[in-house]
Tab-separated table of C-alpha atoms in Angstrom:
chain	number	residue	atom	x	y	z
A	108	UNK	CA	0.000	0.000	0.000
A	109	UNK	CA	2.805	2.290	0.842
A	110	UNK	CA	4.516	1.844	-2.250
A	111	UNK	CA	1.448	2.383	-4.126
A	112	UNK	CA	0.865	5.804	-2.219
A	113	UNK	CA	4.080	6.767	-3.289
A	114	UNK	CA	3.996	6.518	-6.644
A	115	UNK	CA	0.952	8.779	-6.665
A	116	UNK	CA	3.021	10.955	-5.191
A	117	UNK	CA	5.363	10.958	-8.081
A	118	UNK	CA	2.883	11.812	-10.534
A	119	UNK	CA	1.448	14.799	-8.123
A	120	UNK	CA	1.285	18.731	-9.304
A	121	UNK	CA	2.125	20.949	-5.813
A	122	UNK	CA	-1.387	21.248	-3.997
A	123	UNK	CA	-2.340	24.206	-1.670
A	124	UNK	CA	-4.813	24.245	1.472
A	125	UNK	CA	-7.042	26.934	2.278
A	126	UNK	CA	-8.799	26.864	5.632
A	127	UNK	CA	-12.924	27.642	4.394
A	128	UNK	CA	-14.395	29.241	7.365
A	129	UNK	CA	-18.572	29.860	8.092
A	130	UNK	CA	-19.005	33.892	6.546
A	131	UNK	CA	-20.578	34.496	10.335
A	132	UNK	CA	-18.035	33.077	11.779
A	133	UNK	CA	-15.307	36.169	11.709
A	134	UNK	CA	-12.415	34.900	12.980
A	135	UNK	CA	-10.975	37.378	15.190
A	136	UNK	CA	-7.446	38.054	15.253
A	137	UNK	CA	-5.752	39.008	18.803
A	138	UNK	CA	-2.370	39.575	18.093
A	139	UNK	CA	-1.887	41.549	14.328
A	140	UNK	CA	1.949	40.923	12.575
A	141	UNK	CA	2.807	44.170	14.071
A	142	UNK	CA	1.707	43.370	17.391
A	143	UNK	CA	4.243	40.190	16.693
A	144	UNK	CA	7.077	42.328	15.354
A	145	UNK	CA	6.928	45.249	17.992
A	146	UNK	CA	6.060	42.612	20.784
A	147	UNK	CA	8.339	40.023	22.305
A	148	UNK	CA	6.832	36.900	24.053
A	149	UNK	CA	8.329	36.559	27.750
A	150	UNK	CA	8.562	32.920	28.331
A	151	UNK	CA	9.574	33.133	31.792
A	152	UNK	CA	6.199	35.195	32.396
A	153	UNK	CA	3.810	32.951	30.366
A	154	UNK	CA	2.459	29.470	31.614
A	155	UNK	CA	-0.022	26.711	30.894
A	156	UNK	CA	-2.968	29.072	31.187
A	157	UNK	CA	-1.413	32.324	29.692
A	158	UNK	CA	1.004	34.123	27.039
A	159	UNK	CA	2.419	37.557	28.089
A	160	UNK	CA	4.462	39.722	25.566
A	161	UNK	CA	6.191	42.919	26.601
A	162	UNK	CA	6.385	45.263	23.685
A	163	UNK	CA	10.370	45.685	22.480
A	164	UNK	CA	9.570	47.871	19.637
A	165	UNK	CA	11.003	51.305	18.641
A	166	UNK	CA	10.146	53.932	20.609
A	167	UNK	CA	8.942	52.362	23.634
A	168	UNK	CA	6.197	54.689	25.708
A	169	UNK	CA	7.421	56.114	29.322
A	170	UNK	CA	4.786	54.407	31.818
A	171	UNK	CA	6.504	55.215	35.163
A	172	UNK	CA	9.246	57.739	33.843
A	173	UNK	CA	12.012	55.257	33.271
A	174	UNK	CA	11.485	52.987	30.082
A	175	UNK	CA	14.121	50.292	31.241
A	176	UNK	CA	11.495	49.474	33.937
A	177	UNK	CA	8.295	49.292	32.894
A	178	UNK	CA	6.879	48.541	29.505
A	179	UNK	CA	3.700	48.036	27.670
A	180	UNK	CA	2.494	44.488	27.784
A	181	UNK	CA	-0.202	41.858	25.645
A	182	UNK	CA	-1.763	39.207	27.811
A	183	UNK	CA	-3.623	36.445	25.924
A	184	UNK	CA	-5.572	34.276	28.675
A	185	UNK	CA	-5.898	30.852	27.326
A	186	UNK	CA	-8.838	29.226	27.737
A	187	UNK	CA	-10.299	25.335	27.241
A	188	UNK	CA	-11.581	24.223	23.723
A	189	UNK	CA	-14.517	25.708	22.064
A	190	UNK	CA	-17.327	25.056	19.835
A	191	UNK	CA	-19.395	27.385	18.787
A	192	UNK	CA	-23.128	27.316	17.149
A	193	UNK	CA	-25.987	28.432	16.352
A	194	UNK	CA	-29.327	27.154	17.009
A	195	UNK	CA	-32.598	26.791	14.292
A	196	UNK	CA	-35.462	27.474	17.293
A	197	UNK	CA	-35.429	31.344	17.434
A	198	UNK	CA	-38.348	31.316	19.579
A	199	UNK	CA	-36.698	29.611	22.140
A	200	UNK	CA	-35.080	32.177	25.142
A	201	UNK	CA	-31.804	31.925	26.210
A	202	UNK	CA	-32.187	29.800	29.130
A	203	UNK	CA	-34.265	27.530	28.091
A	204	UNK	CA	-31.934	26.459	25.318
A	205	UNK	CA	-28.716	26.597	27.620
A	206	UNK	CA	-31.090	23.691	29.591
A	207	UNK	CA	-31.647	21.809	26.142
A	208	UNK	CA	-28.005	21.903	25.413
A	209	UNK	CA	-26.911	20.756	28.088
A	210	UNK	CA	-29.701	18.047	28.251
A	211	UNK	CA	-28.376	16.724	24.789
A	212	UNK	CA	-25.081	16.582	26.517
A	213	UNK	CA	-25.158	15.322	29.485
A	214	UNK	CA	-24.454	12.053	29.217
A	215	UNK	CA	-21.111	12.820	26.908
A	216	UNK	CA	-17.835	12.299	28.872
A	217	UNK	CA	-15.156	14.444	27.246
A	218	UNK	CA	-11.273	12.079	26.719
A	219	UNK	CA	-10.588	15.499	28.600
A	220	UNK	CA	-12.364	16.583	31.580
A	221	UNK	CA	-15.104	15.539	33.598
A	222	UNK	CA	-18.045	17.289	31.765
A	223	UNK	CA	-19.320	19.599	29.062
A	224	UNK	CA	-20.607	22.525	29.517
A	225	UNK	CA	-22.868	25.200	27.687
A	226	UNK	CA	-22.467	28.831	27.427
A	227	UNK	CA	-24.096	31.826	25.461
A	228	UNK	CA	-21.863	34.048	23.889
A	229	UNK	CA	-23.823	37.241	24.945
A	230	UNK	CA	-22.421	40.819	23.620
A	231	UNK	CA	-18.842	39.155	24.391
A	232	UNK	CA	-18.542	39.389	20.939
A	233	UNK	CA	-17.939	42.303	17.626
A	234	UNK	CA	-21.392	42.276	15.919
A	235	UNK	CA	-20.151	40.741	12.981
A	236	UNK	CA	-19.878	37.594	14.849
A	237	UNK	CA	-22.962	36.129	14.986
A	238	UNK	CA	-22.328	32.490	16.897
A	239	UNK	CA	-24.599	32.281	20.273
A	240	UNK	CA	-23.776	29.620	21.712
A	241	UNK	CA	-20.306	27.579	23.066
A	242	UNK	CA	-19.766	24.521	24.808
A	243	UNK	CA	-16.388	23.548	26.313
A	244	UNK	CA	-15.019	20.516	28.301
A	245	UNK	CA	-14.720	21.199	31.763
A	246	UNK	CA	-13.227	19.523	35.316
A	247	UNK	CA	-15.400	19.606	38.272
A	248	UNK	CA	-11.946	19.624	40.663
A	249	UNK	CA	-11.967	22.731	41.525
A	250	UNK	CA	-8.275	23.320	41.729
A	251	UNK	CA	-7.581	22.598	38.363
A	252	UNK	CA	-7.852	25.518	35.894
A	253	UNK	CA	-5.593	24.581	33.307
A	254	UNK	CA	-7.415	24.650	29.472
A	255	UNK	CA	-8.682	21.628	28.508
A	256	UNK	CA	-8.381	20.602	24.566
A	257	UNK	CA	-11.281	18.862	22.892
A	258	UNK	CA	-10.058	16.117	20.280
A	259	UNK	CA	-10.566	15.739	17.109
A	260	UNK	CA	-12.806	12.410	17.927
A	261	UNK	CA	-14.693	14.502	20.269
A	262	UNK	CA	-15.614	17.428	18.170
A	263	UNK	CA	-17.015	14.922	15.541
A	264	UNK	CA	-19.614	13.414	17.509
A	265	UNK	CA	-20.480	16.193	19.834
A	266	UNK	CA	-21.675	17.785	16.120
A	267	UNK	CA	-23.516	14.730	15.455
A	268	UNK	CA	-25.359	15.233	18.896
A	269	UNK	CA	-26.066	18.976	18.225
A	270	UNK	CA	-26.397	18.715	14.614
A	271	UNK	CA	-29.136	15.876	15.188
A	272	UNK	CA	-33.005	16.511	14.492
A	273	UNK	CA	-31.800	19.684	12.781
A	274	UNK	CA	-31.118	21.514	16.137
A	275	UNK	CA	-27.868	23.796	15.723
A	276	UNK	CA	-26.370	25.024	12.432
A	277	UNK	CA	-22.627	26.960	11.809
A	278	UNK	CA	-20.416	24.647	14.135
A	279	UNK	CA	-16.865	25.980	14.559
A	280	UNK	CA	-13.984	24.480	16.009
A	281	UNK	CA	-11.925	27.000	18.038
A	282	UNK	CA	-9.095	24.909	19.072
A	283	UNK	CA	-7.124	28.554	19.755
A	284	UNK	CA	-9.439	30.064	22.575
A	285	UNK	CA	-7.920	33.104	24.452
A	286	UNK	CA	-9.210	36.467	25.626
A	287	UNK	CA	-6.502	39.199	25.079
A	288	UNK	CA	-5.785	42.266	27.360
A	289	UNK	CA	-3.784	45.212	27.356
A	290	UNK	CA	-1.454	46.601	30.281
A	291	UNK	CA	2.204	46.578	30.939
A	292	UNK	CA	4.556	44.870	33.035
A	293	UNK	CA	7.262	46.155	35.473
A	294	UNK	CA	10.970	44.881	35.268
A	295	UNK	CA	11.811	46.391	38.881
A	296	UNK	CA	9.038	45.286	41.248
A	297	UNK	CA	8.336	41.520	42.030
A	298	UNK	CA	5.839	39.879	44.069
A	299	UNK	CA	7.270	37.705	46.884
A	300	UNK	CA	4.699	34.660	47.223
A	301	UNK	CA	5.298	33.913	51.012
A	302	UNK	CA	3.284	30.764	52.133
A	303	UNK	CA	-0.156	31.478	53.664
A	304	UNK	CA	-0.966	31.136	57.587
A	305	UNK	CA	2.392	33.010	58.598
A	306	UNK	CA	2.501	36.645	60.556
A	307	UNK	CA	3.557	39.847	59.010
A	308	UNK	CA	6.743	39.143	61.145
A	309	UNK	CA	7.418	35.460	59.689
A	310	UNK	CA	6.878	36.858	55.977
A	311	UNK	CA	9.476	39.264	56.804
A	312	UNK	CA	11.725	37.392	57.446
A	313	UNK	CA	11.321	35.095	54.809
A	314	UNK	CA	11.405	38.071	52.761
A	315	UNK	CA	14.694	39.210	54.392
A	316	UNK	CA	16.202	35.751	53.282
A	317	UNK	CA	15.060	36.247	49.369
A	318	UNK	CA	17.005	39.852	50.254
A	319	UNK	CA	20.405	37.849	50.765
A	320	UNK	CA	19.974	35.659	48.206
A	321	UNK	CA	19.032	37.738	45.533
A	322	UNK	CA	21.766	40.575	46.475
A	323	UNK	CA	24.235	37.556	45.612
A	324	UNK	CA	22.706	36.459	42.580
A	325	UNK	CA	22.728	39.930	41.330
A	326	UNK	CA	26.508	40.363	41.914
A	327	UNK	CA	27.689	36.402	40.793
A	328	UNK	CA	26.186	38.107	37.564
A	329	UNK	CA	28.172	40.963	37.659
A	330	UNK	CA	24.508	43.064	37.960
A	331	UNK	CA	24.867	46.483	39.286
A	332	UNK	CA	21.268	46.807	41.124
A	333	UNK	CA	20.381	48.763	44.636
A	334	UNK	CA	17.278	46.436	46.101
A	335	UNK	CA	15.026	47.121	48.577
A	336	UNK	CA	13.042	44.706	50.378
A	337	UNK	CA	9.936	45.666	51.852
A	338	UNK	CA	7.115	43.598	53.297
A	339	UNK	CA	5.940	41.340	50.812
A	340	UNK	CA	7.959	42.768	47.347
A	341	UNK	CA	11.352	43.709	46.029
A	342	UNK	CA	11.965	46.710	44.423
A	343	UNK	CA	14.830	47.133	42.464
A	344	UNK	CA	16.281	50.895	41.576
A	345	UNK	CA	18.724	50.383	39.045
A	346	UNK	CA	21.576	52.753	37.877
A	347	UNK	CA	20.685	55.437	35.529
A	348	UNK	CA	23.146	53.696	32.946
A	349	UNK	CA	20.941	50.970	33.395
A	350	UNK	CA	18.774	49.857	29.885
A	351	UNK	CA	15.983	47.774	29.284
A	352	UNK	CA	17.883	44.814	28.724
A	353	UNK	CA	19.939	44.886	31.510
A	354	UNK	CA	16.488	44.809	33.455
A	355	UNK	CA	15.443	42.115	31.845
A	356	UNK	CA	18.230	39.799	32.233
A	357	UNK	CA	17.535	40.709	35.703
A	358	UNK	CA	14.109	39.470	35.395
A	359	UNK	CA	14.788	35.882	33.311
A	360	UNK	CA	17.597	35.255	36.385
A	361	UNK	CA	15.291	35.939	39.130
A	362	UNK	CA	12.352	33.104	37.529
A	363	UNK	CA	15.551	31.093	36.704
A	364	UNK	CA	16.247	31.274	40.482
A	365	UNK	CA	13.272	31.539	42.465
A	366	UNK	CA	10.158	29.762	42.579
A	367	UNK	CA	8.020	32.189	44.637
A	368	UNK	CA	8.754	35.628	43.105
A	369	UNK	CA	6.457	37.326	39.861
A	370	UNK	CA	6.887	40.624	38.159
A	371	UNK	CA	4.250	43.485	38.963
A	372	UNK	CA	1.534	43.127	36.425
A	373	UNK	CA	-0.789	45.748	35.405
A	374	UNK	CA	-3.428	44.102	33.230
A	375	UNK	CA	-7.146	45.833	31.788
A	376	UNK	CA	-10.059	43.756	31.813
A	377	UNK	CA	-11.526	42.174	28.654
A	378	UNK	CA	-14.747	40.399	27.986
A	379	UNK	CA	-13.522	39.619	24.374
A	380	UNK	CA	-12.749	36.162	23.094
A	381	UNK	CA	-11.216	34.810	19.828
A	382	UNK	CA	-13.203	32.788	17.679
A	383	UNK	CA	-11.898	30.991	14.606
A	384	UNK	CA	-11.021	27.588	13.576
A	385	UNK	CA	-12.293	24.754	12.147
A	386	UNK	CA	-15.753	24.674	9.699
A	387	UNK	CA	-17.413	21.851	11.833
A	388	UNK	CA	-20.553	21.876	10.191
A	389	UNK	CA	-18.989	21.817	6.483
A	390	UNK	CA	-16.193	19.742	7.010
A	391	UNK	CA	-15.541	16.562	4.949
A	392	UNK	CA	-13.823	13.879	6.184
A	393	UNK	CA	-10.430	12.892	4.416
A	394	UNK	CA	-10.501	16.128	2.680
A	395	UNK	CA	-6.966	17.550	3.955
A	396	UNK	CA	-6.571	20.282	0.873
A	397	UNK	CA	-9.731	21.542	1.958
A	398	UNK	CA	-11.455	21.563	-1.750
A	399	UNK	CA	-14.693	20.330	-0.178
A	400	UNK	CA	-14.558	16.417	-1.612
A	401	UNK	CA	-12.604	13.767	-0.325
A	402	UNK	CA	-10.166	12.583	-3.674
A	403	UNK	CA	-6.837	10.971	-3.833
A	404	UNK	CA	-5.596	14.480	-4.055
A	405	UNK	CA	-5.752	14.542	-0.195
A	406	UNK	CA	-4.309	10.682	-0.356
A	407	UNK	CA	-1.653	12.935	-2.089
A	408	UNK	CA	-1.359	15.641	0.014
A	409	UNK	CA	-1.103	14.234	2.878
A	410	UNK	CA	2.230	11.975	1.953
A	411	UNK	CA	3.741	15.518	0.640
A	412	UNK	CA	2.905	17.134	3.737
A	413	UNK	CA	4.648	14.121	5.926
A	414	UNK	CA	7.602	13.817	3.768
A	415	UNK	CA	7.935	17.847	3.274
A	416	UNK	CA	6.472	19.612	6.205
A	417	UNK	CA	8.652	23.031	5.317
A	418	UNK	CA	7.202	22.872	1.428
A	419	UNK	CA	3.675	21.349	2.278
A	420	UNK	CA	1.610	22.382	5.841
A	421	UNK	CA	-1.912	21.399	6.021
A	422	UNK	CA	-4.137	24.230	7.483
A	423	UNK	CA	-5.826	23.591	10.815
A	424	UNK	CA	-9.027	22.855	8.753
A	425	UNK	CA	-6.970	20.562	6.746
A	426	UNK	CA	-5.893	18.710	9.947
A	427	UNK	CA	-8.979	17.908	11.156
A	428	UNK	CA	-10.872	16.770	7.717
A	429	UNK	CA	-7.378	14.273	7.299
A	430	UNK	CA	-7.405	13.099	10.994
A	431	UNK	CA	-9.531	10.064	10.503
A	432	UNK	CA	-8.221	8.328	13.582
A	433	UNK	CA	-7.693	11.350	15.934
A	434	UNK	CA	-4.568	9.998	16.666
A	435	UNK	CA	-2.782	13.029	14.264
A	436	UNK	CA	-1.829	13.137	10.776
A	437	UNK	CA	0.306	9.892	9.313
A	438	UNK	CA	-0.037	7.603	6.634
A	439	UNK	CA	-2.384	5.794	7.946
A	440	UNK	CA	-5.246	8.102	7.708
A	441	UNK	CA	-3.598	8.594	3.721
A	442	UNK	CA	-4.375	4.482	3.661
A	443	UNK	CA	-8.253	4.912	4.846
A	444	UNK	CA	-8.857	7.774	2.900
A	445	UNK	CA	-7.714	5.724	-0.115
A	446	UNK	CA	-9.736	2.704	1.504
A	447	UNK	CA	-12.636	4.425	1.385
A	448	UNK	CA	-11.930	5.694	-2.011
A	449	UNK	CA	-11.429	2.167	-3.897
A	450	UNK	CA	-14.361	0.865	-1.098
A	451	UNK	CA	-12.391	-0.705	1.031
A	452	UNK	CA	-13.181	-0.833	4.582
């Protein structure tokens, strides 16, 4: 079979994959190229559950009079899987279809968490966007608030549950769920995270430790930095010579160093979420170039992309038509799609 795949390969013209999206479904971008070029992404700041990027542009803006300390900032809050929809009863209110969705649902264990549940988008959303609904995998420990990804086998039947008897229309996919704030982050101020349950004089002193520890981190790094401690922070007041990058080296050895320290953060509320994705409700299985019919052109494709991922990428659209298996993209979902092709099963 391999060998046969293969030589259709041979015989293959180059193939491109666009990613088809519902019209209503206006995919909203959070970060723009600019925002990428005049933003850097602070890896020592970000996590599981969020990215923050402190801009590095030209230019930068004075926020507290000294630009080496403080900067403008992007934080994208990532959140658990999405699908969004619409549903054909207009008459029905709000509640009473939150209660039917999550009727239809509630016998569906997620492979990730402990539960679905159903949301209505609200005016979270720019007008142009016109998807009402959301459900989302969720874990009923209440300590755990890391996002939780719905697969690929998942999304396919939860349509199939939604999409039955005619009861929601537009499915999309959003495997790429974040809400995205402003604000700005400061270089010279950290957060010390004592441990809860202690008095103002035990945090002190635990603070007074970081203080001696810190001061000799600072000058094993040849770092020229006064510090202050004070009750629960350390503020650092470097020399006027002193630029931004200096202050951030400062920063990426103190998270190198110390487990219970984080930068000041100054970040402004949002109530605005991405959507975009994957086309659930016109998706068509096998079809990874995304031409809307399953042919051995995506048999095709699909080697290319596996043998030349830098000269052929399947979109995210593409990914999840190919995915047969939801076990990722090999050649074995390139050997069902051709099964199914020559009627094989």
């Amino acid at each position: 079979m391999k060998k046969r795949l293969m030589s259709v390969i041979a015989a293959a013209a180059v193939m491109t994959c666009g990613s088809p999206l519902l019209t209503n479904a206006g995919y909203k971008i959070v970060m723009t190229e600019q925002d990428h070029t005049d933003y850097t992404k602070l890896d020592f700041l970000s996590d599981d559950n969020m990215d923050v990027y402190i801009y590095t542009g030209a230019n930068p803006p004075s926020i507290d009079g000294k630009e080496s300390y403080s900067r403008p900032a992007k934080f994208e809050k990532k959140l658990s899987d999405r699908i969004y929809f619409n549903v054909n009863d207009e008459a029905t209110d709000v509640a009473d279809t939150l209660d039917k969705i999550k009727l239809l649902l509630k016998d569906f264990v997620p492979e990730n968490g402990d539960r679905l549940t159903a949301g209505w988008t609200g005016n979270n959303y720019s007008p142009d966007i016109e998807l009402e609904y959301y459900i989302m995998p969720v874990k009923d420990n209440v300590e755990y608030d890391k996002p939780l990804e719905i697969t690929v086998n998942d999304a396919r039947k939860i349509k199939e549950i939604l999409e039955k008897d005619g009861f929601a229309a537009d499915l999309v996919f959003t495997t790429d769920v974040c809400v995205p704030n402003g604000g700005s982050v400061s270089l010279k101020s950290y957060m010390l995270n004592t441990p809860h349950g202690l008095t103002s004089e035990e945090k002190q002193e635990i603070n007074a430790e970081a203080q001696v520890e810190i001061n000799k981190l600072m000058e094993d790094n040849g770092i020229s930095v006064e510090d202050k401690v004070a009750y629960n922070y350390v503020t650092f007041y470097p020399d006027d010579d002193t630029i931004f990058e200096d202050m951030l080296e400062v920063s990426k050895l103190l998270y190198a160093n110390f487990d219970n320290i984080n930068a000041m953060t100054a970040m402004d509320q949002s109530n605005r979420t991405s959507i975009g994705g994957i086309d659930l409700s016109n998706a068509v299985d096998g079809d990874s170039n995304c031409d809307e019919q399953m042919d051995m052109a995506d048999v095709v494709f699909i080697m290319q992309a596996l043998a030349n991922p830098n000269k052929y990428q399947l979109s995210e659209q593409g990914n999840f038509n190919a995915d047969l298996d939801g076990n990722g993209i090999t050649v074995g979902d390139a050997q069902a799609i051709q099964n199914k092709l020559l009627g094989i099963d």
